[in-house]
Coordinates of C-alpha atoms in Angstrom, one line a residue:
X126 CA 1.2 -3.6 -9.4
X127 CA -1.2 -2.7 -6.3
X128 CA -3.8 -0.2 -7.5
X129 CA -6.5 -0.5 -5.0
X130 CA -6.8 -1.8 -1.6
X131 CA -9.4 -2.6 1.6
X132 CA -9.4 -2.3 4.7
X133 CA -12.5 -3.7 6.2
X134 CA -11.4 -3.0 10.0
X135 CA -11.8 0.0 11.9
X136 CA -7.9 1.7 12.7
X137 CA -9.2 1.4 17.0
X138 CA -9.5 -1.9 16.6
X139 CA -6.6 -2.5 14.3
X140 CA -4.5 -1.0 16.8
X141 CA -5.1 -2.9 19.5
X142 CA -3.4 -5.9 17.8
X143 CA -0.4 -4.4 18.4
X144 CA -0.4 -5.3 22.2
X145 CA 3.1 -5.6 23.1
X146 CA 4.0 -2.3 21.4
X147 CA 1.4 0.7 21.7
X148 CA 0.7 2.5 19.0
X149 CA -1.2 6.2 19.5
X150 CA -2.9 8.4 16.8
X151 CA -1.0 11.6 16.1
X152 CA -3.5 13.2 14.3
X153 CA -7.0 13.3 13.9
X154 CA -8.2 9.7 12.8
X155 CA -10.0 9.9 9.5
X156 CA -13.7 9.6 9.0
X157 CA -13.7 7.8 5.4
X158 CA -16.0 4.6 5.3
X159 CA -13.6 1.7 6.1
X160 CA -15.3 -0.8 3.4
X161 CA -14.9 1.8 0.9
X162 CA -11.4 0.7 -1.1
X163 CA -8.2 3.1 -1.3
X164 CA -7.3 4.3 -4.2
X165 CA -3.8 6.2 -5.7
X166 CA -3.8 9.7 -4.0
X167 CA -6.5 8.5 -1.5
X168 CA -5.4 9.3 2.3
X169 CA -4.6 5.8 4.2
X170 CA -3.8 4.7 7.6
X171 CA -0.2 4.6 8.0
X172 CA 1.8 2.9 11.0
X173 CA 5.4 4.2 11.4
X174 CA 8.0 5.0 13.9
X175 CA 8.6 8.5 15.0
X176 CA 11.5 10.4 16.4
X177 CA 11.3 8.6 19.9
X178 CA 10.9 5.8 18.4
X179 CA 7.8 5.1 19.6
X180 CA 5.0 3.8 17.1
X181 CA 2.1 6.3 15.9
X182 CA -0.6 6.0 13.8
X183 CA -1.2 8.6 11.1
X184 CA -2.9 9.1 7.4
X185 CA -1.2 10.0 4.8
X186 CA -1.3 10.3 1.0
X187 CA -0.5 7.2 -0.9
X188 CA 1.1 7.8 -3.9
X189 CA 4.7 9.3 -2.8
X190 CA 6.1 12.6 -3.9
X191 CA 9.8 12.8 -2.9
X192 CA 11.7 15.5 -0.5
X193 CA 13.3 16.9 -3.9
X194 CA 10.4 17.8 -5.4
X195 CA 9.6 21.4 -4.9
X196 CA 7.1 22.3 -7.3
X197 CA 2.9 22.0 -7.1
X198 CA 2.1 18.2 -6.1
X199 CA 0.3 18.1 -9.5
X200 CA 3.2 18.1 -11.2
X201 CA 4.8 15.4 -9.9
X202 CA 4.3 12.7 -12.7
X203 CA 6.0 9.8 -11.9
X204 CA 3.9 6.6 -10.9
X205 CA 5.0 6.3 -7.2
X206 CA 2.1 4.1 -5.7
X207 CA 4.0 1.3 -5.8
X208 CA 8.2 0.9 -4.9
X209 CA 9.5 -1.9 -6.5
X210 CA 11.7 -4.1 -4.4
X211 CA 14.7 -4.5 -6.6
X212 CA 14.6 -0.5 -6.8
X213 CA 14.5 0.7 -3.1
X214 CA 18.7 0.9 -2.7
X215 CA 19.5 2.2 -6.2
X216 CA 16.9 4.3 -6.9
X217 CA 17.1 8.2 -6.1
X218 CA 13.4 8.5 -6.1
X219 CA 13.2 6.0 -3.0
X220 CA 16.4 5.0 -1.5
X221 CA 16.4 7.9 1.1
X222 CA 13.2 6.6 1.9
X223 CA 13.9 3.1 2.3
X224 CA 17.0 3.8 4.9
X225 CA 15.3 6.2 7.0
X226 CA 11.5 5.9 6.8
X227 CA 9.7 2.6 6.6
X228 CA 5.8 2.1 7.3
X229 CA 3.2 0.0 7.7
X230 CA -0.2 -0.2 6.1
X231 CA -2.8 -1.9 7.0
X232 CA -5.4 -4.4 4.9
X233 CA -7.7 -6.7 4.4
X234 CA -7.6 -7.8 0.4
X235 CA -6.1 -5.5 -2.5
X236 CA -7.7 -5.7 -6.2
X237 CA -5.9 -6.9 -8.9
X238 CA -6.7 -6.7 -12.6
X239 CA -6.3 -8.9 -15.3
X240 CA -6.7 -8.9 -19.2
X241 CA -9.6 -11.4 -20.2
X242 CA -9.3 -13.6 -23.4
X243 CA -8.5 -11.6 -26.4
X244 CA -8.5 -7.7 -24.3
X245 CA -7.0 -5.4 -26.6
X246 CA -5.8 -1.9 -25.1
X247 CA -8.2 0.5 -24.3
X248 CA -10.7 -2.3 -23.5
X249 CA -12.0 -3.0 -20.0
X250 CA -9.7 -5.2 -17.8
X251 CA -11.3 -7.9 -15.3
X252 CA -10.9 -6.9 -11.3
X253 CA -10.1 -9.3 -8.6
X254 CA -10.0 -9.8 -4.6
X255 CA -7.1 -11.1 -3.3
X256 CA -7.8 -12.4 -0.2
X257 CA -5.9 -15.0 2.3
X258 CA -7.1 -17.6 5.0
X259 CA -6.5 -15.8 8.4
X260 CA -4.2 -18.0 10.7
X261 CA -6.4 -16.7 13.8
X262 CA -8.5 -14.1 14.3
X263 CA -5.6 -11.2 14.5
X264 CA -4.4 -12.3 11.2
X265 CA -7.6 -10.9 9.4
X266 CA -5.3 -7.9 8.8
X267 CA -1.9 -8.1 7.7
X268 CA 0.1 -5.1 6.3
X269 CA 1.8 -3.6 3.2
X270 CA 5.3 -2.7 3.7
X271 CA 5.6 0.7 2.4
X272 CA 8.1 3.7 3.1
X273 CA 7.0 7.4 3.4
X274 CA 8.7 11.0 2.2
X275 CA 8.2 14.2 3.3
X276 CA 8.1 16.8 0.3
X277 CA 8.5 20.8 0.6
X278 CA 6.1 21.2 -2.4
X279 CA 4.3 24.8 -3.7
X280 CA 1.5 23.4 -2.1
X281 CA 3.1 23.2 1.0
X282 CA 4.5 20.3 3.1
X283 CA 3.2 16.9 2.5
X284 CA 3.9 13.6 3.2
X285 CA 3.2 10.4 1.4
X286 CA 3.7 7.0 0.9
X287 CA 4.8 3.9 -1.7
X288 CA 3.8 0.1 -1.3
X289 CA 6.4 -1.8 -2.0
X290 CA 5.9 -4.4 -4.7
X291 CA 7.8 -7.2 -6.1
X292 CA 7.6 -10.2 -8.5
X293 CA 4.3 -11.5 -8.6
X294 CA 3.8 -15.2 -7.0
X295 CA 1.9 -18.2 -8.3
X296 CA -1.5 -17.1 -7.8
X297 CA -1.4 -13.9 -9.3
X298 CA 1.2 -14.5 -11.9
X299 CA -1.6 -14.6 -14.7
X300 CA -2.9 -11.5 -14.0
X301 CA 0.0 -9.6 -13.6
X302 CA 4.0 -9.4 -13.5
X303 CA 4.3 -7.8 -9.8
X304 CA 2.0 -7.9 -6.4
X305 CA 2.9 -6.3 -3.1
X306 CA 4.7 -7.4 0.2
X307 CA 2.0 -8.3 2.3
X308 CA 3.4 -9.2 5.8
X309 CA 1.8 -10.4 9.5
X310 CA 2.4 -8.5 12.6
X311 CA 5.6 -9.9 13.7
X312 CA 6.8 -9.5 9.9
X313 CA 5.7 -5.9 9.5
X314 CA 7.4 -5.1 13.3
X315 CA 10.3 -6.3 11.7
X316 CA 10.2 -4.1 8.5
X317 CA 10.2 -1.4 10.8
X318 CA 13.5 -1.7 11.9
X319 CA 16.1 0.0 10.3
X320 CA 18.6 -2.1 11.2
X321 CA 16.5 -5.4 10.4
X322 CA 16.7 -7.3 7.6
X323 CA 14.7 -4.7 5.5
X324 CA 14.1 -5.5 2.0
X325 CA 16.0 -9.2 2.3
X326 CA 13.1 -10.5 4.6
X327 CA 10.3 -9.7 1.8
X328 CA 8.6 -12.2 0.1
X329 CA 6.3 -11.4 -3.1
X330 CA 6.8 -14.4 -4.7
X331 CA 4.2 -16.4 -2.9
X332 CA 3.5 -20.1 -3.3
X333 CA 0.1 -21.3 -4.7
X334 CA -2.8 -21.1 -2.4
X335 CA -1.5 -17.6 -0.5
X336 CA -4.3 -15.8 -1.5
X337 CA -7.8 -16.8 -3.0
X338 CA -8.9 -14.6 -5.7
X339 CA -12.8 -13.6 -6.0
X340 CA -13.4 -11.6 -9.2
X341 CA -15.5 -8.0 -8.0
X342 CA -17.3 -5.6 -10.5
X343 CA -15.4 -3.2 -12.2
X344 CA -16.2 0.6 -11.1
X345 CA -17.6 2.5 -13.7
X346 CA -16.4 5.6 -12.1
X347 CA -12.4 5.6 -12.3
X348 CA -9.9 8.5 -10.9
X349 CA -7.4 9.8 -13.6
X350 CA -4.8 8.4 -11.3
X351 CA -6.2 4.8 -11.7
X352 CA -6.4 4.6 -15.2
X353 CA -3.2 5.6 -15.5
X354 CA -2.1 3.3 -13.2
X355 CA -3.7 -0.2 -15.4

Protein backbone atom coordinates (compact mmCIF):
# COMPACT_ATOMS: atom_id res chain seq x y z
CA UNK A 1 0.00 0.00 0.00
CA UNK A 2 1.60 3.45 -1.03
CA UNK A 3 0.48 6.14 1.50
CA UNK A 4 2.99 8.82 1.05
CA UNK A 5 5.38 9.80 -1.58
CA UNK A 6 8.42 12.47 -2.62
CA UNK A 7 9.31 14.07 -5.14
CA UNK A 8 12.53 15.90 -4.53
CA UNK A 9 12.74 17.39 -8.23
CA UNK A 10 11.19 20.44 -9.46
CA UNK A 11 8.22 19.40 -12.35
CA UNK A 12 10.64 22.05 -15.11
CA UNK A 13 13.20 20.03 -14.70
CA UNK A 14 11.41 16.75 -14.45
CA UNK A 15 10.06 17.51 -17.74
CA UNK A 16 12.83 17.96 -19.58
CA UNK A 17 13.75 14.30 -19.22
CA UNK A 18 11.24 13.57 -21.55
CA UNK A 19 13.32 14.78 -24.58
CA UNK A 20 12.13 12.86 -27.42
CA UNK A 21 8.51 13.47 -26.55
CA UNK A 22 7.54 17.12 -25.18
CA UNK A 23 5.49 17.44 -22.51
CA UNK A 24 3.78 21.13 -21.80
CA UNK A 25 1.85 22.23 -18.59
CA UNK A 26 -1.87 22.69 -19.12
CA UNK A 27 -2.53 24.45 -16.10
CA UNK A 28 -0.93 26.51 -13.71
CA UNK A 29 2.08 24.53 -12.26
CA UNK A 30 1.63 24.27 -8.50
CA UNK A 31 3.62 26.20 -5.92
CA UNK A 32 3.72 23.39 -2.98
CA UNK A 33 7.40 22.81 -1.65
CA UNK A 34 8.78 19.89 -3.74
CA UNK A 35 10.64 18.17 -0.56
CA UNK A 36 7.46 18.32 1.24
CA UNK A 37 5.86 14.50 0.81
CA UNK A 38 2.31 13.84 -0.92
CA UNK A 39 -0.11 12.59 0.93
CA UNK A 40 -3.97 10.88 0.08
CA UNK A 41 -6.09 13.88 -1.24
CA UNK A 42 -2.86 15.98 -1.66
CA UNK A 43 -2.67 17.61 -5.39
CA UNK A 44 0.34 15.80 -7.48
CA UNK A 45 2.01 16.21 -10.69
CA UNK A 46 0.37 14.08 -13.16
CA UNK A 47 1.75 13.19 -16.69
CA UNK A 48 -0.92 11.90 -19.13
CA UNK A 49 -1.93 11.88 -22.69
CA UNK A 50 -4.61 14.24 -23.89
CA UNK A 51 -7.03 14.22 -26.72
CA UNK A 52 -4.28 14.86 -29.48
CA UNK A 53 -2.43 12.64 -28.03
CA UNK A 54 0.07 14.75 -27.17
CA UNK A 55 1.65 14.59 -23.48
CA UNK A 56 0.70 17.46 -20.83
CA UNK A 57 1.50 17.90 -17.55
CA UNK A 58 -1.15 18.65 -14.95
CA UNK A 59 -2.02 18.29 -10.95
CA UNK A 60 -4.50 16.51 -9.84
CA UNK A 61 -6.03 14.94 -6.69
CA UNK A 62 -4.66 11.62 -5.72
CA UNK A 63 -7.01 9.60 -4.20
CA UNK A 64 -9.61 8.76 -7.18
CA UNK A 65 -13.31 9.45 -7.09
CA UNK A 66 -14.95 7.67 -10.11
CA UNK A 67 -17.19 9.22 -13.12
CA UNK A 68 -20.31 7.52 -11.28
CA UNK A 69 -20.07 9.13 -8.33
CA UNK A 70 -22.35 12.11 -8.29
CA UNK A 71 -22.67 13.09 -4.81
CA UNK A 72 -20.27 15.71 -2.50
CA UNK A 73 -16.46 14.31 -2.91
CA UNK A 74 -16.70 13.83 0.86
CA UNK A 75 -18.75 11.18 0.56
CA UNK A 76 -16.92 9.13 -1.45
CA UNK A 77 -15.62 6.44 1.06
CA UNK A 78 -13.86 3.95 -0.60
CA UNK A 79 -9.97 3.80 -0.26
CA UNK A 80 -8.99 4.68 -3.84
CA UNK A 81 -5.26 5.82 -3.40
CA UNK A 82 -3.98 2.90 -4.50
CA UNK A 83 -5.52 0.43 -7.66
CA UNK A 84 -4.51 -2.84 -7.18
CA UNK A 85 -3.12 -4.67 -10.23
CA UNK A 86 -5.07 -7.82 -10.20
CA UNK A 87 -8.28 -5.43 -9.93
CA UNK A 88 -7.84 -2.90 -12.85
CA UNK A 89 -9.95 -5.21 -15.68
CA UNK A 90 -12.65 -6.55 -13.27
CA UNK A 91 -13.22 -3.97 -11.18
CA UNK A 92 -16.10 -1.29 -11.82
CA UNK A 93 -14.49 1.24 -9.64
CA UNK A 94 -11.30 1.25 -12.14
CA UNK A 95 -11.60 -0.68 -15.27
CA UNK A 96 -13.02 2.34 -17.24
CA UNK A 97 -10.11 3.96 -16.02
CA UNK A 98 -7.53 1.52 -16.81
CA UNK A 99 -8.73 1.27 -20.74
CA UNK A 100 -9.00 4.78 -21.45
CA UNK A 101 -6.93 6.88 -18.99
CA UNK A 102 -3.49 5.99 -17.83
CA UNK A 103 -0.93 8.43 -16.11
CA UNK A 104 2.24 8.95 -14.86
CA UNK A 105 3.50 10.26 -11.58
CA UNK A 106 6.47 11.27 -10.89
CA UNK A 107 9.02 10.37 -7.60
CA UNK A 108 11.83 10.17 -5.92
CA UNK A 109 11.26 7.57 -2.77
CA UNK A 110 7.62 6.61 -1.29
CA UNK A 111 7.28 5.79 2.66
CA UNK A 112 6.29 2.65 3.78
CA UNK A 113 5.26 1.52 7.21
CA UNK A 114 5.82 -1.32 9.09
CA UNK A 115 4.71 -2.92 12.53
CA UNK A 116 7.74 -3.16 15.02
CA UNK A 117 8.13 -6.15 17.40
CA UNK A 118 5.15 -6.86 19.41
CA UNK A 119 2.79 -3.47 17.72
CA UNK A 120 -0.52 -4.05 18.73
CA UNK A 121 -3.40 -2.00 16.87
CA UNK A 122 -3.78 1.40 17.70
CA UNK A 123 -0.02 1.66 18.40
CA UNK A 124 2.41 3.68 16.37
CA UNK A 125 3.78 1.88 13.17
CA UNK A 126 7.54 2.45 12.10
CA UNK A 127 8.01 4.71 8.63
CA UNK A 128 10.44 3.97 5.97
CA UNK A 129 12.20 5.52 2.64
CA UNK A 130 12.21 3.51 -0.07
CA UNK A 131 14.73 4.55 -2.26
CA UNK A 132 16.69 2.96 -5.41
CA UNK A 133 20.32 3.43 -6.89
CA UNK A 134 19.74 5.72 -9.98
CA UNK A 135 21.18 3.96 -13.23
CA UNK A 136 22.39 7.63 -14.44
CA UNK A 137 21.55 10.81 -13.49
CA UNK A 138 17.86 10.84 -15.38
CA UNK A 139 16.97 7.84 -13.48
CA UNK A 140 16.79 9.90 -10.07
CA UNK A 141 13.09 10.03 -10.85
CA UNK A 142 11.14 7.18 -12.06
CA UNK A 143 7.30 7.10 -12.08
CA UNK A 144 4.13 5.48 -10.51
CA UNK A 145 1.87 4.06 -12.92
CA UNK A 146 -1.40 5.43 -12.05
CA UNK A 147 -4.81 6.00 -14.05
CA UNK A 148 -7.03 9.05 -13.54
CA UNK A 149 -11.18 9.71 -13.58
CA UNK A 150 -13.04 12.44 -14.11
CA UNK A 151 -16.13 12.64 -11.64
CA UNK A 152 -19.37 15.05 -12.04
CA UNK A 153 -19.53 15.41 -8.21
CA UNK A 154 -21.99 18.12 -6.02
CA UNK A 155 -18.86 19.81 -5.75
CA UNK A 156 -18.42 20.09 -9.19
CA UNK A 157 -16.09 18.41 -11.72
CA UNK A 158 -13.00 16.92 -10.46
CA UNK A 159 -10.48 14.75 -11.55
CA UNK A 160 -8.27 12.40 -9.67
CA UNK A 161 -5.96 9.70 -9.61
CA UNK A 162 -4.99 5.96 -8.21
CA UNK A 163 -1.35 4.44 -8.03
CA UNK A 164 -1.40 1.22 -9.03
CA UNK A 165 -0.02 -1.27 -6.57
CA UNK A 166 0.75 -4.87 -6.59
CA UNK A 167 2.30 -7.73 -4.54
CA UNK A 168 5.03 -6.47 -2.57
CA UNK A 169 8.64 -7.73 -3.58
CA UNK A 170 11.58 -8.94 -1.47
CA UNK A 171 12.58 -5.88 0.16
CA UNK A 172 9.44 -4.69 1.32
CA UNK A 173 7.70 -7.93 1.95
CA UNK A 174 8.22 -7.56 5.85
CA UNK A 175 6.68 -4.46 6.01
CA UNK A 176 3.80 -4.95 4.06
CA UNK A 177 1.71 -7.30 1.61
CA UNK A 178 1.67 -4.78 -1.50
CA UNK A 179 4.10 -1.77 -2.90
CA UNK A 180 3.46 0.21 -6.08
CA UNK A 181 4.66 -0.07 -9.82
CA UNK A 182 7.47 2.09 -9.94
CA UNK A 183 8.68 2.31 -13.61
CA UNK A 184 11.76 4.31 -15.63
CA UNK A 185 11.08 6.55 -18.53
CA UNK A 186 10.95 4.19 -21.32
CA UNK A 187 8.63 1.90 -18.93
CA UNK A 188 6.28 4.57 -17.99
CA UNK A 189 6.12 5.80 -21.94
CA UNK A 190 4.98 2.43 -22.41
CA UNK A 191 2.26 2.38 -19.77
CA UNK A 192 0.93 5.16 -21.60
CA UNK A 193 -0.15 3.34 -24.44
CA UNK A 194 -3.33 1.97 -24.65
CA UNK A 195 -2.61 -0.39 -26.85
CA UNK A 196 0.77 -1.48 -25.00
CA UNK A 197 1.14 -4.17 -22.89
CA UNK A 198 -0.66 -2.22 -19.95
CA UNK A 199 -0.97 -4.06 -16.80
CA UNK A 200 1.15 -7.32 -18.22
CA UNK A 201 4.41 -5.24 -18.35
CA UNK A 202 4.15 -4.26 -14.49
CA UNK A 203 6.38 -5.51 -12.15
CA UNK A 204 5.85 -5.12 -8.14
CA UNK A 205 7.35 -8.04 -7.19
CA UNK A 206 10.88 -6.76 -7.15
CA UNK A 207 14.08 -8.76 -6.46
CA UNK A 208 16.16 -8.03 -3.32
CA UNK A 209 18.30 -4.99 -3.51
CA UNK A 210 15.56 -2.72 -5.72
CA UNK A 211 15.19 -0.33 -3.23
CA UNK A 212 17.17 0.56 0.03
CA UNK A 213 15.03 1.37 2.87
CA UNK A 214 16.12 4.20 5.39
CA UNK A 215 13.70 4.35 8.40
CA UNK A 216 12.40 8.48 8.70
CA UNK A 217 10.49 9.92 11.81
CA UNK A 218 7.05 9.40 12.06
CA UNK A 219 4.79 12.73 11.70
CA UNK A 220 3.06 13.59 14.68
CA UNK A 221 0.62 15.46 12.70
CA UNK A 222 -1.47 12.81 10.49
CA UNK A 223 -4.51 13.71 7.91
CA UNK A 224 -7.77 11.65 8.64
CA UNK A 225 -7.20 10.22 5.24
CA UNK A 226 -3.72 8.70 6.38
CA UNK A 227 -4.72 7.10 9.28
CA UNK A 228 -7.24 5.56 7.68
CA UNK A 229 -5.13 4.48 5.09
CA UNK A 230 -2.35 2.31 7.81
Amino acid sequence: MTIEFHLKAHPGEDLRRFETTPVFWADTPPVRPWDAPVKPTDLAFLIRANATGELEAVTRRWWMVPAFHKGPVSAWKTLCANAPVDALETSPILREAYGARRALVPLTSFIVYGEPPGWRKGQPKRRWEATWTPANPADKVRYFAAIWDKAETADGPLESFAIVTGPAGADLADLQDSQPAVLTLAQGLDWLKLEGPGKAGLVTETPAGTYELNEQPREQAMSRELRRSL
